[in-house]
PDB file of C-alpha atoms and ligand atoms in Angstrom:
ATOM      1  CA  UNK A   1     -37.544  18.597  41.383  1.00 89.00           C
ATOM      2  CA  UNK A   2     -37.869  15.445  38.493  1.00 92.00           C
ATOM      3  CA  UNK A   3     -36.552  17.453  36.089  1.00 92.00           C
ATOM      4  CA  UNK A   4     -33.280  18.880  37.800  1.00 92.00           C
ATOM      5  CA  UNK A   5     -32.247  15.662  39.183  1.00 92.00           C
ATOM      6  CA  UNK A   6     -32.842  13.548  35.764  1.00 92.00           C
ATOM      7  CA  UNK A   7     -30.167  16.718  34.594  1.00 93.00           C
ATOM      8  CA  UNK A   8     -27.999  15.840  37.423  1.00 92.00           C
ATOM      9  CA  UNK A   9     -28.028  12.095  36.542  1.00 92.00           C
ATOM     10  CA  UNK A  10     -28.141  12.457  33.196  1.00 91.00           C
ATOM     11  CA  UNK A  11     -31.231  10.760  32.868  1.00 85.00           C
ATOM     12  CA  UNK A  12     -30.105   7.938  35.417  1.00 93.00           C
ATOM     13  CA  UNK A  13     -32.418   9.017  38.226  1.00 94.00           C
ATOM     14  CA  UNK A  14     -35.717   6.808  38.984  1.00 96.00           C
ATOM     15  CA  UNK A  15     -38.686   8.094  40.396  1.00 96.00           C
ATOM     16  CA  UNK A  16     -40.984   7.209  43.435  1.00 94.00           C
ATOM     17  CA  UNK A  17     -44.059   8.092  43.491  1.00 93.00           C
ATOM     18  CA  UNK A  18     -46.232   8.412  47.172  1.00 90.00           C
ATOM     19  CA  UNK A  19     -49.770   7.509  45.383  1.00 91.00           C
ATOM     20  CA  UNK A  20     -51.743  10.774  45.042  1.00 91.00           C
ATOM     21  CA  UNK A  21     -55.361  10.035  46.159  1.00 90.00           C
ATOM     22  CA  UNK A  22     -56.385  11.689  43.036  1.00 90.00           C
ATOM     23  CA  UNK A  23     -55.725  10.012  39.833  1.00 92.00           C
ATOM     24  CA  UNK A  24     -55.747  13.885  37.583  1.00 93.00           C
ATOM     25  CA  UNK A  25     -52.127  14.441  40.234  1.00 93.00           C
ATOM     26  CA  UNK A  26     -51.197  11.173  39.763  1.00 94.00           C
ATOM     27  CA  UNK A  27     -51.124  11.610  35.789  1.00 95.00           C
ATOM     28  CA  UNK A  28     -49.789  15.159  36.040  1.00 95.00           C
ATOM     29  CA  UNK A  29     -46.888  13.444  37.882  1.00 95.00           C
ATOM     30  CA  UNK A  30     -46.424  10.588  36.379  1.00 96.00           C
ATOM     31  CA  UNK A  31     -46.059  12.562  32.639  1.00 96.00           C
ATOM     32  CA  UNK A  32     -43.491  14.925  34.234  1.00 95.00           C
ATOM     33  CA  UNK A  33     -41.467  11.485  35.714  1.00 96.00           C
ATOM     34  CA  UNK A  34     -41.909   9.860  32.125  1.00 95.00           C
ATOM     35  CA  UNK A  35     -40.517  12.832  30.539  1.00 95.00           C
ATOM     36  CA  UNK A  36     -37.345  12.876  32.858  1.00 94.00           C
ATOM     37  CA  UNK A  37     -36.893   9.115  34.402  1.00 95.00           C
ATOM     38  CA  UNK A  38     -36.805   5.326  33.017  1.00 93.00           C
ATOM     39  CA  UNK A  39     -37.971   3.381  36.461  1.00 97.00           C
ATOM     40  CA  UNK A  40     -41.217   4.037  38.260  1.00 98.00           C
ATOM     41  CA  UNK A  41     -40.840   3.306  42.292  1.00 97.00           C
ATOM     42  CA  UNK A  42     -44.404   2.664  44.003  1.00 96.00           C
ATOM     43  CA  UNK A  43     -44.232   2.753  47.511  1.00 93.00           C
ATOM     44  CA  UNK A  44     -46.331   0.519  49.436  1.00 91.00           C
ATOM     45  CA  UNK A  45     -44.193   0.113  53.311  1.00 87.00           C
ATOM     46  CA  UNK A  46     -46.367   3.813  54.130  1.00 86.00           C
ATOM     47  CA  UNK A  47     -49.915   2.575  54.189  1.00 85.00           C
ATOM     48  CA  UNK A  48     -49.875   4.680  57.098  1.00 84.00           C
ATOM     49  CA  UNK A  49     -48.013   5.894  59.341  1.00 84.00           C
ATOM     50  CA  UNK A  50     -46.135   4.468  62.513  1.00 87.00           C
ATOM     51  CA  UNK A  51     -47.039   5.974  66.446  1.00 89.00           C
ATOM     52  CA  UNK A  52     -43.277   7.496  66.925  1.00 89.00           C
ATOM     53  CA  UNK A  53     -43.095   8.343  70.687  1.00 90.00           C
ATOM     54  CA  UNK A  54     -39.693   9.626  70.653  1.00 88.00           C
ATOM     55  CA  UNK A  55     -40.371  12.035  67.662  1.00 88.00           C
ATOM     56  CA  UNK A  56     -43.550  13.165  69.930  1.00 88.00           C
ATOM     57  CA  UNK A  57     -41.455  13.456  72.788  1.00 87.00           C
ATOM     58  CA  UNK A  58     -38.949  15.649  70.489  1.00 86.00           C
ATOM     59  CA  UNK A  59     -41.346  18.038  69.294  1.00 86.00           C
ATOM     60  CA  UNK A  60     -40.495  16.675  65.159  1.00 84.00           C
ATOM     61  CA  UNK A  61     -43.844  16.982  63.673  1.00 83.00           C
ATOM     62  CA  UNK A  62     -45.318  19.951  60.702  1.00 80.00           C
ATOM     63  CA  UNK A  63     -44.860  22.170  62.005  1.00 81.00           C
ATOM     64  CA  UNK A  64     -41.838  21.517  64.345  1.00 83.00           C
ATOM     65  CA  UNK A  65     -42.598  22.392  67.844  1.00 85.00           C
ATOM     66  CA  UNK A  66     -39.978  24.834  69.337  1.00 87.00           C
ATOM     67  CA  UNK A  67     -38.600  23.398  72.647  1.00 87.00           C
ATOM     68  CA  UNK A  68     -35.681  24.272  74.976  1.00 90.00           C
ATOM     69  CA  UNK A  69     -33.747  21.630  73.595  1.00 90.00           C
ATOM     70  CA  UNK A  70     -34.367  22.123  70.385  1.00 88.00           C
ATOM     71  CA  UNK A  71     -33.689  25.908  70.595  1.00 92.00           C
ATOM     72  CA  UNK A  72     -30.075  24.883  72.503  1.00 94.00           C
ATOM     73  CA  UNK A  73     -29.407  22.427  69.626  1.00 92.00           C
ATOM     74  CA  UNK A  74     -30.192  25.122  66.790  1.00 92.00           C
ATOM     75  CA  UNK A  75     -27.964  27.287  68.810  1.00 95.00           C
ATOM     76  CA  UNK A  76     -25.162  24.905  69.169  1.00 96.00           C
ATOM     77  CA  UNK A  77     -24.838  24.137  65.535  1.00 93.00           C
ATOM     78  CA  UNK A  78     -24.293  28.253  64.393  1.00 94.00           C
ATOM     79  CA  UNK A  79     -23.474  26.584  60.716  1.00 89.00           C
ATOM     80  CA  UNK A  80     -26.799  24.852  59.827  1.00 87.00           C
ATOM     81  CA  UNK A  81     -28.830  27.490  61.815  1.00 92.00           C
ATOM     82  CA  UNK A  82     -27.002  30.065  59.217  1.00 93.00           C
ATOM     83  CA  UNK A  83     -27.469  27.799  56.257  1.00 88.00           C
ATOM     84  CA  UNK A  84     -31.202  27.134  57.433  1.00 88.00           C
ATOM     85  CA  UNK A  85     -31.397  30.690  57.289  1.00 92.00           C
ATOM     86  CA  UNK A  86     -29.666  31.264  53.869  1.00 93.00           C
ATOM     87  CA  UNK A  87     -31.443  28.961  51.776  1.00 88.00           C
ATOM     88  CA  UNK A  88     -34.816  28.401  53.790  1.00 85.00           C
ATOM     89  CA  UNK A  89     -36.313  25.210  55.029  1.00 79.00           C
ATOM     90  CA  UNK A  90     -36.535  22.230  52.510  1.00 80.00           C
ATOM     91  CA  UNK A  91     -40.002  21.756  50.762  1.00 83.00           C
ATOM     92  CA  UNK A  92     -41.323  19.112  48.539  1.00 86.00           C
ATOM     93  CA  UNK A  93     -40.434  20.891  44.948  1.00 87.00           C
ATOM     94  CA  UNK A  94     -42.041  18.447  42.888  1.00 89.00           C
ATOM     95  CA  UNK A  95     -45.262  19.518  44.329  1.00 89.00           C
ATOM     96  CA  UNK A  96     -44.737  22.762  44.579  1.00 88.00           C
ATOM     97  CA  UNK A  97     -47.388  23.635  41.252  1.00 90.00           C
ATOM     98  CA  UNK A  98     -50.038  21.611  42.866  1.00 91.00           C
ATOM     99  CA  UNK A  99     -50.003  23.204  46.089  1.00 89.00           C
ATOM    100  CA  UNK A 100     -51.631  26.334  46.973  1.00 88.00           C
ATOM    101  CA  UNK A 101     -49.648  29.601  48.054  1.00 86.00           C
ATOM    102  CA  UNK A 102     -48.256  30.961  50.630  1.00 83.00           C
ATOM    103  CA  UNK A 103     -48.814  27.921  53.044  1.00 84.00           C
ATOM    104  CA  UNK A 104     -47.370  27.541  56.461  1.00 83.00           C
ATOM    105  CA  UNK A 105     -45.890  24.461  57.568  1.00 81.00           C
ATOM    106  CA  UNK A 106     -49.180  23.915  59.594  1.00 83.00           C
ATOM    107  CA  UNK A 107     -51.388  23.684  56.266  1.00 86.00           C
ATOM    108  CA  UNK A 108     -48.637  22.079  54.443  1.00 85.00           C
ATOM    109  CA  UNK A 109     -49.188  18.939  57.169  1.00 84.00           C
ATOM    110  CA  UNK A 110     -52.471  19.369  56.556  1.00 86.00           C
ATOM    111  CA  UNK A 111     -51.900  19.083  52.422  1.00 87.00           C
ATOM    112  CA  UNK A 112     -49.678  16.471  52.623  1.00 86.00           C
ATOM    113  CA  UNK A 113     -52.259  14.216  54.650  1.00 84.00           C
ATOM    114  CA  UNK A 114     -55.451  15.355  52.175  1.00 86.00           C
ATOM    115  CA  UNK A 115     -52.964  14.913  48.946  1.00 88.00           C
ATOM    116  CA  UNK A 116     -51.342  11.231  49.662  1.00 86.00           C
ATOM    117  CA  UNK A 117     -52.920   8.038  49.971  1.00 79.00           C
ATOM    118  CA  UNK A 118     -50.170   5.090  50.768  1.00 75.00           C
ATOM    119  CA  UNK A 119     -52.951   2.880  50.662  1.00 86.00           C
ATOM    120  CA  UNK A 120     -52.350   0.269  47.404  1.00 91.00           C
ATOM    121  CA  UNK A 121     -54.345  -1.992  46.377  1.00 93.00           C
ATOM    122  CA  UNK A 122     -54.483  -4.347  42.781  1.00 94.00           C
ATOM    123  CA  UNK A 123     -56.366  -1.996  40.558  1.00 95.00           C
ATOM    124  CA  UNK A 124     -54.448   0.930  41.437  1.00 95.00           C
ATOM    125  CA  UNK A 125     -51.047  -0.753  40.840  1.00 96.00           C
ATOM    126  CA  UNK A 126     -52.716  -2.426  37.365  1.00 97.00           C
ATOM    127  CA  UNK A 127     -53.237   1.172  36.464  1.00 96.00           C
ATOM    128  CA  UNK A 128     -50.089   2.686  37.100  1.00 97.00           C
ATOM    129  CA  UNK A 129     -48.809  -0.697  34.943  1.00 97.00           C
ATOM    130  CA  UNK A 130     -50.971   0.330  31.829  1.00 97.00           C
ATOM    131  CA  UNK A 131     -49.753   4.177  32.183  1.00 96.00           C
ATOM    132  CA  UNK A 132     -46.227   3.452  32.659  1.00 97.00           C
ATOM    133  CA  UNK A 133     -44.304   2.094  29.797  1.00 95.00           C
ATOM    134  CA  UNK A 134     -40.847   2.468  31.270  1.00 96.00           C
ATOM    135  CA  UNK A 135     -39.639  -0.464  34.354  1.00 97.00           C
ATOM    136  CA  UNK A 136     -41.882  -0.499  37.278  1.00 98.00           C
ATOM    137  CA  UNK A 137     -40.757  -1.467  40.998  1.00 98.00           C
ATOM    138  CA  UNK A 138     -42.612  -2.010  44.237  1.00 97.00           C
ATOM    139  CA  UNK A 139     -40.890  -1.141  46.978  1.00 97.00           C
ATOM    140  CA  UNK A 140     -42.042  -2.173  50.554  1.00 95.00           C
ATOM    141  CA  UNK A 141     -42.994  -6.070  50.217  1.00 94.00           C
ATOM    142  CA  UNK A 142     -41.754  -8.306  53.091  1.00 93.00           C
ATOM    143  CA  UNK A 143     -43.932 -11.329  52.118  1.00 93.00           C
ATOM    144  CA  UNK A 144     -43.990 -13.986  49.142  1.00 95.00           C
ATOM    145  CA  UNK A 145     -48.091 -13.419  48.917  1.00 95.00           C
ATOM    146  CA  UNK A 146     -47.135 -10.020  47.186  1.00 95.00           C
ATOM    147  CA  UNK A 147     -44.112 -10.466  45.656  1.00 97.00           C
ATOM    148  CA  UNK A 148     -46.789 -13.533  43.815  1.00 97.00           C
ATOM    149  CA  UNK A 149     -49.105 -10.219  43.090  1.00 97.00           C
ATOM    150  CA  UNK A 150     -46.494  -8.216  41.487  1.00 97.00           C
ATOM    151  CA  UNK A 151     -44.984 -10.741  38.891  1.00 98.00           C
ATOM    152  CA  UNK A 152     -49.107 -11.166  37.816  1.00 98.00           C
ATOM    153  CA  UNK A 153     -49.264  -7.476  37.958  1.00 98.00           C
ATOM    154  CA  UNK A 154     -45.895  -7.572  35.372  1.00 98.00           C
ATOM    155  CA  UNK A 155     -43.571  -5.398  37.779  1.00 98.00           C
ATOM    156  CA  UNK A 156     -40.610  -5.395  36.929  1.00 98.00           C
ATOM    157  CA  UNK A 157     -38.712  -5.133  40.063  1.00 98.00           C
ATOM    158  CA  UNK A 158     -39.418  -5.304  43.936  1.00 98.00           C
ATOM    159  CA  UNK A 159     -37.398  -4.017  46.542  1.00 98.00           C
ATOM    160  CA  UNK A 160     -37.345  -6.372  50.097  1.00 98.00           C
ATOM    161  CA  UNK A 161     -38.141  -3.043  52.549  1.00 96.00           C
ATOM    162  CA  UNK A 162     -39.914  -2.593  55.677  1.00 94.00           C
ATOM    163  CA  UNK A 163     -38.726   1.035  55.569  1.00 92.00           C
ATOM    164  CA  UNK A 164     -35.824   1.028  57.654  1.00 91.00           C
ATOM    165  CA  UNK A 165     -38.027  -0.437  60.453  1.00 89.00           C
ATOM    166  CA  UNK A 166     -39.192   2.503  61.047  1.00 86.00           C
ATOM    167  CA  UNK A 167     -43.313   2.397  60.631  1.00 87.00           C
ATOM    168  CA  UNK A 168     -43.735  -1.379  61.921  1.00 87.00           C
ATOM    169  CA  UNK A 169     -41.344  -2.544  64.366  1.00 83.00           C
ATOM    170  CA  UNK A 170     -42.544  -5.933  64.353  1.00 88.00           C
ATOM    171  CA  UNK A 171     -42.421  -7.636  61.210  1.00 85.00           C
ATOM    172  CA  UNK A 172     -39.436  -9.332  59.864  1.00 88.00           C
ATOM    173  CA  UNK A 173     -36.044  -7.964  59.090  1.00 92.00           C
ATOM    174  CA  UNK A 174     -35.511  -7.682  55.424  1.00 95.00           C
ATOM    175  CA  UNK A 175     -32.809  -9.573  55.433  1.00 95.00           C
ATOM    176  CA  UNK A 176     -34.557 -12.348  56.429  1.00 94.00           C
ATOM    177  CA  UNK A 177     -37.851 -11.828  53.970  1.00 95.00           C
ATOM    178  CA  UNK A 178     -35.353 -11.170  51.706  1.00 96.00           C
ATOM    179  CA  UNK A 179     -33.565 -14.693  51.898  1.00 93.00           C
ATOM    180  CA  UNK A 180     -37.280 -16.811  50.559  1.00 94.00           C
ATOM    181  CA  UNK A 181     -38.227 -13.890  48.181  1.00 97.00           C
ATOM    182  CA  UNK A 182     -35.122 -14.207  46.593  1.00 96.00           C
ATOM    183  CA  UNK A 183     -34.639 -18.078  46.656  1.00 95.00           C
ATOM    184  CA  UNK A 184     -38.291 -18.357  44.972  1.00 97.00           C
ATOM    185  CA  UNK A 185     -38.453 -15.482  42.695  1.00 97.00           C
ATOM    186  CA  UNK A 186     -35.442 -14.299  41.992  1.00 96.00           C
ATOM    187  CA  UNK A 187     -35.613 -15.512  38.543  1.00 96.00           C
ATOM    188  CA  UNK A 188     -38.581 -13.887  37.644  1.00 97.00           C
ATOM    189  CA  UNK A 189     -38.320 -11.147  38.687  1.00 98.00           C
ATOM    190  CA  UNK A 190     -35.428  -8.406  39.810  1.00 98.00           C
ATOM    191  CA  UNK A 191     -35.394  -8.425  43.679  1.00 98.00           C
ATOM    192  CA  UNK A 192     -33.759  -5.877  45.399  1.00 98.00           C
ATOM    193  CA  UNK A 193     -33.284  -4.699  49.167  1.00 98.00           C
ATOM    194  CA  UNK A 194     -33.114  -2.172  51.718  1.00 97.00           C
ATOM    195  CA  UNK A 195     -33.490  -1.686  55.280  1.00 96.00           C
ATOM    196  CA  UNK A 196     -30.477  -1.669  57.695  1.00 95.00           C
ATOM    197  CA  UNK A 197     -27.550  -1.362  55.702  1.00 97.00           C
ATOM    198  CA  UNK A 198     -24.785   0.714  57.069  1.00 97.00           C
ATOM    199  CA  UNK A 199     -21.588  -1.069  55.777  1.00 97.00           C
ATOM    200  CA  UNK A 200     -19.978  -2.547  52.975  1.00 97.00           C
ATOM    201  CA  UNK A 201     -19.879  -6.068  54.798  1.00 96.00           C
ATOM    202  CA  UNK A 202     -23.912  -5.383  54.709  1.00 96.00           C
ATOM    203  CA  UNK A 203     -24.065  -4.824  50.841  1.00 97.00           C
ATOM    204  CA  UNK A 204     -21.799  -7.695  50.693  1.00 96.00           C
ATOM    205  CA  UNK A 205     -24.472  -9.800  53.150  1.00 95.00           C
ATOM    206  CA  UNK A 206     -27.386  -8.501  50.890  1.00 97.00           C
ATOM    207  CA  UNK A 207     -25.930  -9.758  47.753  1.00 96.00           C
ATOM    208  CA  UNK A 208     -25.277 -13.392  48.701  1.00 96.00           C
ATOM    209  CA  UNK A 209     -28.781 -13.457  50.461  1.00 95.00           C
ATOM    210  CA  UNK A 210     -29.503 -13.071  46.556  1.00 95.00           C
ATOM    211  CA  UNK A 211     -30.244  -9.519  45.938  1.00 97.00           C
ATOM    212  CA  UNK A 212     -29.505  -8.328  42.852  1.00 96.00           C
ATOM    213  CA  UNK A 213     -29.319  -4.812  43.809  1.00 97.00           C
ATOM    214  CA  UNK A 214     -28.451  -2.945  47.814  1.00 97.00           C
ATOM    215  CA  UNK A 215     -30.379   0.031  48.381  1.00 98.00           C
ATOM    216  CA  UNK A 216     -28.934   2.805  51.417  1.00 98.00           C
ATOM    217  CA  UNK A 217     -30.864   5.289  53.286  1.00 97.00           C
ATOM    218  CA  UNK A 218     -29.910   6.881  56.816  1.00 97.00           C
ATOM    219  CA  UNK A 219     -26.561   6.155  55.892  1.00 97.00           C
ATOM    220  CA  UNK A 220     -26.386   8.681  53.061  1.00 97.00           C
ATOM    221  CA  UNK A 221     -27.902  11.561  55.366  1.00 96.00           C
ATOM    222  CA  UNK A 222     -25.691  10.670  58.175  1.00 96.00           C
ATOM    223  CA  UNK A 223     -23.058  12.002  55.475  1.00 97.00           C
ATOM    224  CA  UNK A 224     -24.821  15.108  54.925  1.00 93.00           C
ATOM    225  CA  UNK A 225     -25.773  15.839  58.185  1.00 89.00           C
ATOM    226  CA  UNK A 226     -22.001  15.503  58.880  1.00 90.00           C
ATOM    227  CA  UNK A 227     -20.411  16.964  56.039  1.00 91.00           C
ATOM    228  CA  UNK A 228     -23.064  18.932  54.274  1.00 87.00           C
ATOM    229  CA  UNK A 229     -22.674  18.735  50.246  1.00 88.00           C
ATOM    230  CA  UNK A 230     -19.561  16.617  50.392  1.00 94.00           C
ATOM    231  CA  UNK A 231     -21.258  14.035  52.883  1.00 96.00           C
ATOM    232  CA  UNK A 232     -23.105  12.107  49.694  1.00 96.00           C
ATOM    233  CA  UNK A 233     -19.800  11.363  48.147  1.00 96.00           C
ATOM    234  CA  UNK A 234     -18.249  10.540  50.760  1.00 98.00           C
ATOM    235  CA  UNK A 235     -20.303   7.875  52.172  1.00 98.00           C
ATOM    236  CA  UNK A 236     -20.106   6.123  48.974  1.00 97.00           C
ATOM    237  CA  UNK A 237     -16.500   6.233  48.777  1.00 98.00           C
ATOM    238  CA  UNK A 238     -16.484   4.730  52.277  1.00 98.00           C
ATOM    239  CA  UNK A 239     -19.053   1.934  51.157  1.00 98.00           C
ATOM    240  CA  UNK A 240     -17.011   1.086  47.962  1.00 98.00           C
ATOM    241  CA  UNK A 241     -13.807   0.930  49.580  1.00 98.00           C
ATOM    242  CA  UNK A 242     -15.162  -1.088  52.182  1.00 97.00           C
ATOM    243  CA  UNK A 243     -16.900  -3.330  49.450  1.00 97.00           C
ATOM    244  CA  UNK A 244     -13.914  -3.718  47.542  1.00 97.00           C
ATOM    245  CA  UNK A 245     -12.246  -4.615  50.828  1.00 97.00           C
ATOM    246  CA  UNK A 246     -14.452  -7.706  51.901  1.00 96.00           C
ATOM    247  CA  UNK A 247     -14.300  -8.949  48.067  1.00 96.00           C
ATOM    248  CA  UNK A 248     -10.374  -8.668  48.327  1.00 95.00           C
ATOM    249  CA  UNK A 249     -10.711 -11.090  51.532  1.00 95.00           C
ATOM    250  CA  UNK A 250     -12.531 -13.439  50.170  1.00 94.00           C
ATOM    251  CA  UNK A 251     -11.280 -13.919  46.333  1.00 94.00           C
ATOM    252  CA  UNK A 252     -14.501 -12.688  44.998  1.00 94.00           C
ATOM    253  CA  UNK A 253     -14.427 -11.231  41.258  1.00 94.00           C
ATOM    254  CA  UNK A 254     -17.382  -9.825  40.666  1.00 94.00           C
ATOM    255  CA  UNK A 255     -20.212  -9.076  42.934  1.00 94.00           C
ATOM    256  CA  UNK A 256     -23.026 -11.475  41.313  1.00 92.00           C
ATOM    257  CA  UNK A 257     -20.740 -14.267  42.358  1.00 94.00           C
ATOM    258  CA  UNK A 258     -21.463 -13.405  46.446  1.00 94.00           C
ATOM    259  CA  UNK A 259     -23.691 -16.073  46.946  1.00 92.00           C
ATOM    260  CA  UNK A 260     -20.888 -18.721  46.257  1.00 91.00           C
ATOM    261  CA  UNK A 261     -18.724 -16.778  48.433  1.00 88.00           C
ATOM    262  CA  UNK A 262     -20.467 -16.204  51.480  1.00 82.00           C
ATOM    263  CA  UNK A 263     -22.796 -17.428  53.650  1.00 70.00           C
ATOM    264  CA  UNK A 264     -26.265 -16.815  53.139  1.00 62.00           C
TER     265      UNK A 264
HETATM  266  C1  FMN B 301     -35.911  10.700  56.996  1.00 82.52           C
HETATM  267  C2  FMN B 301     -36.348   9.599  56.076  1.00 82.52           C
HETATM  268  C3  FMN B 301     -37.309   9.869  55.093  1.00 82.52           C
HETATM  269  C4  FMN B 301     -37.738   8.858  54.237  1.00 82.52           C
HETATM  270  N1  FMN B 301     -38.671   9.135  53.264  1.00 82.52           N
HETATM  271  C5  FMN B 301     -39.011   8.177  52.384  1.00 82.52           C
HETATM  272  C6  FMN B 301     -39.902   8.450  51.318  1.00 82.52           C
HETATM  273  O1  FMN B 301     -40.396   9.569  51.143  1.00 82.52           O
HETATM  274  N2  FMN B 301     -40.212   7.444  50.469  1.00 82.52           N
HETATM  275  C7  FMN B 301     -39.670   6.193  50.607  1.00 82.52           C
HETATM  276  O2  FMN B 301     -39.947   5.307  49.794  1.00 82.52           O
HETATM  277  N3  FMN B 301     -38.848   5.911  51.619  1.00 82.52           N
HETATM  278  C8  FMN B 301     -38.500   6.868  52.493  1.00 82.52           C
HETATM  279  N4  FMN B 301     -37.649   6.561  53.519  1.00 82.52           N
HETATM  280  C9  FMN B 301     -37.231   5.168  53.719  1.00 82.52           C
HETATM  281  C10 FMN B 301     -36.048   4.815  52.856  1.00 82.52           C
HETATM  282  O3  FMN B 301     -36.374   4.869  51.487  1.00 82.52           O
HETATM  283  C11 FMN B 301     -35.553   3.422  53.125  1.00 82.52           C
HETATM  284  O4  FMN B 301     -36.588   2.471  52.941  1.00 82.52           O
HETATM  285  C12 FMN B 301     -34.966   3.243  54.506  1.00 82.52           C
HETATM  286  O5  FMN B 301     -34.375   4.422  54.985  1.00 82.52           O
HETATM  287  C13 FMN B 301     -33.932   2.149  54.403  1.00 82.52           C
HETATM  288  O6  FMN B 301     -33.417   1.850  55.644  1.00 82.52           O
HETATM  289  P1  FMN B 301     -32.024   2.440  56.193  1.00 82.52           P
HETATM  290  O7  FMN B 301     -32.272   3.866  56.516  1.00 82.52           O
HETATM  291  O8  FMN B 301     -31.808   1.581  57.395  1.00 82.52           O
HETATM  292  O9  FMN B 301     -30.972   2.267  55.110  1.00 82.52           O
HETATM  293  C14 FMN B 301     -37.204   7.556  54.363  1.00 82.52           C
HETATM  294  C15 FMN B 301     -36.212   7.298  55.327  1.00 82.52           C
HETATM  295  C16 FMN B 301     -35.782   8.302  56.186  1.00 82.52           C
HETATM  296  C17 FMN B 301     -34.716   7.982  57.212  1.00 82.52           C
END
């Protein structure tokens, strides 16, 4: 929950917040994240949510359905299925207090759906801005028209993001919104990235499109689903080295100075 990981991170961590649809949760949480956290992530690249035929196909829903495949797959991976076992399934603990007992993973779909509103619009970001002293970032925008409504709003940060590509598969890459966004309003206001970044050439790429800062996301739980509680570290010592490796190549000092380096 906020307050173990802003313990783990020594009060590093930042928190994202999937808008409640009603504003008494949205306080609640947002006074337990300024308690324990210094940056306030909105999300806006859920406004809903994506038709996934292959997760249909595979049965991943709330609950999980329970196929053949799926029971040969539990059954070929003894370790997790005994880990599963141990320590339970995961669960959203930040909500836990809100939530009603003893739900099943059925009427936990069914809370999650009620509860959560990706919709955003102005007044609810302008809110969030008057609540939240601390920096505020919008993650999710892929187009100059909002990155324009942020700085007016007086965000601090947006991060380039069409969520991994993996709601709308037809807008741009962020790479490439990322490119304009950057050129035009990178100095006023932090713009950051993520989407599609596996490597340490790709942070490398992301920098000298002009981000200031490379955001990772599959390729952390790739790690952990490979190596369990070691899998975090390790994919950051693989990124770094890898980093450190394309900076060696090219003479590059420090990694603000990729955009002379590279091509954009
Ligand atoms: C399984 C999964 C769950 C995710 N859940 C969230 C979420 O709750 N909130 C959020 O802002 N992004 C979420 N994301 C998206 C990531 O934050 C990020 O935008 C995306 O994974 C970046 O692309 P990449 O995976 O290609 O690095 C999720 C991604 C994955 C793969």
């Amino acid at each position: 929950n906020i307050e173990r990981i802003a313990e783990l991170t020594e009060g590093h961590a930042w928190f994202q917040l999937y808008h409640p649809a009603d504003n008494d949760l949205r306080d609640k949480i947002l006074e337990r994240a300024a308690a324990n956290c210094q940056v306030l992530v909105m999300l806006s690249d859920v406004p809903t949510f994506g038709y996934r035929s292959k997760e249909i196909k595979n049965g991943l829903a709330m609950p999980p359905r329970m196929t053949f495949t799926n029971i040969l797959q539990i059954i070929g991976h003894p370790n997790w299925a005994i880990n599963t076992l141990v320590h339970g399934s995961p669960s959203f603990k930040v909500l836990k207090p809100y939530m009603p007992k003893g739900m099943n993973m059925h009427h936990l779909g069914l809370f999650m759906n009620k509860t959560f509103n990706g919709r955003l619009d102005e007044d609810k970001v302008a809110a969030i801005r008057d609540k939240w002293k601390g920096k505020l970032v919008m993650k999710g925008m892929s187009n100059e028209i909002d990155v324009e409504k942020a700085i007016k709003l007086g965000l601090d940060g947006v991060i380039v993001s069409n969520h991994g590509g993996r709601q709308l598969d037809a807008g741009p890459s962020s790479i490439y919104a990322l490119k304009n966004i950057a050129t035009k309003y990178g100095d006023k206001i932090k713009v950051m990235m993520d989407s599609g970044i596996r490597t340490g050439p790709d942070i490398a790429r992301t920098l000298a499109a002009g981000a200031q800062f490379a955001f990772l996301g599959r390729s952390f739980m790739y790690g952990v689903g490979a190596l369990g509680n070691d899998g975090g570290e390790h994919t950051i010592s693989i990124l770094k080295r890898q980093l450190q490796q394309v900076m060696e190549q090219i003479c590059c000092e420090k990694v603000e100075d990729f955009p002379q380096y590279l091509i954009k």
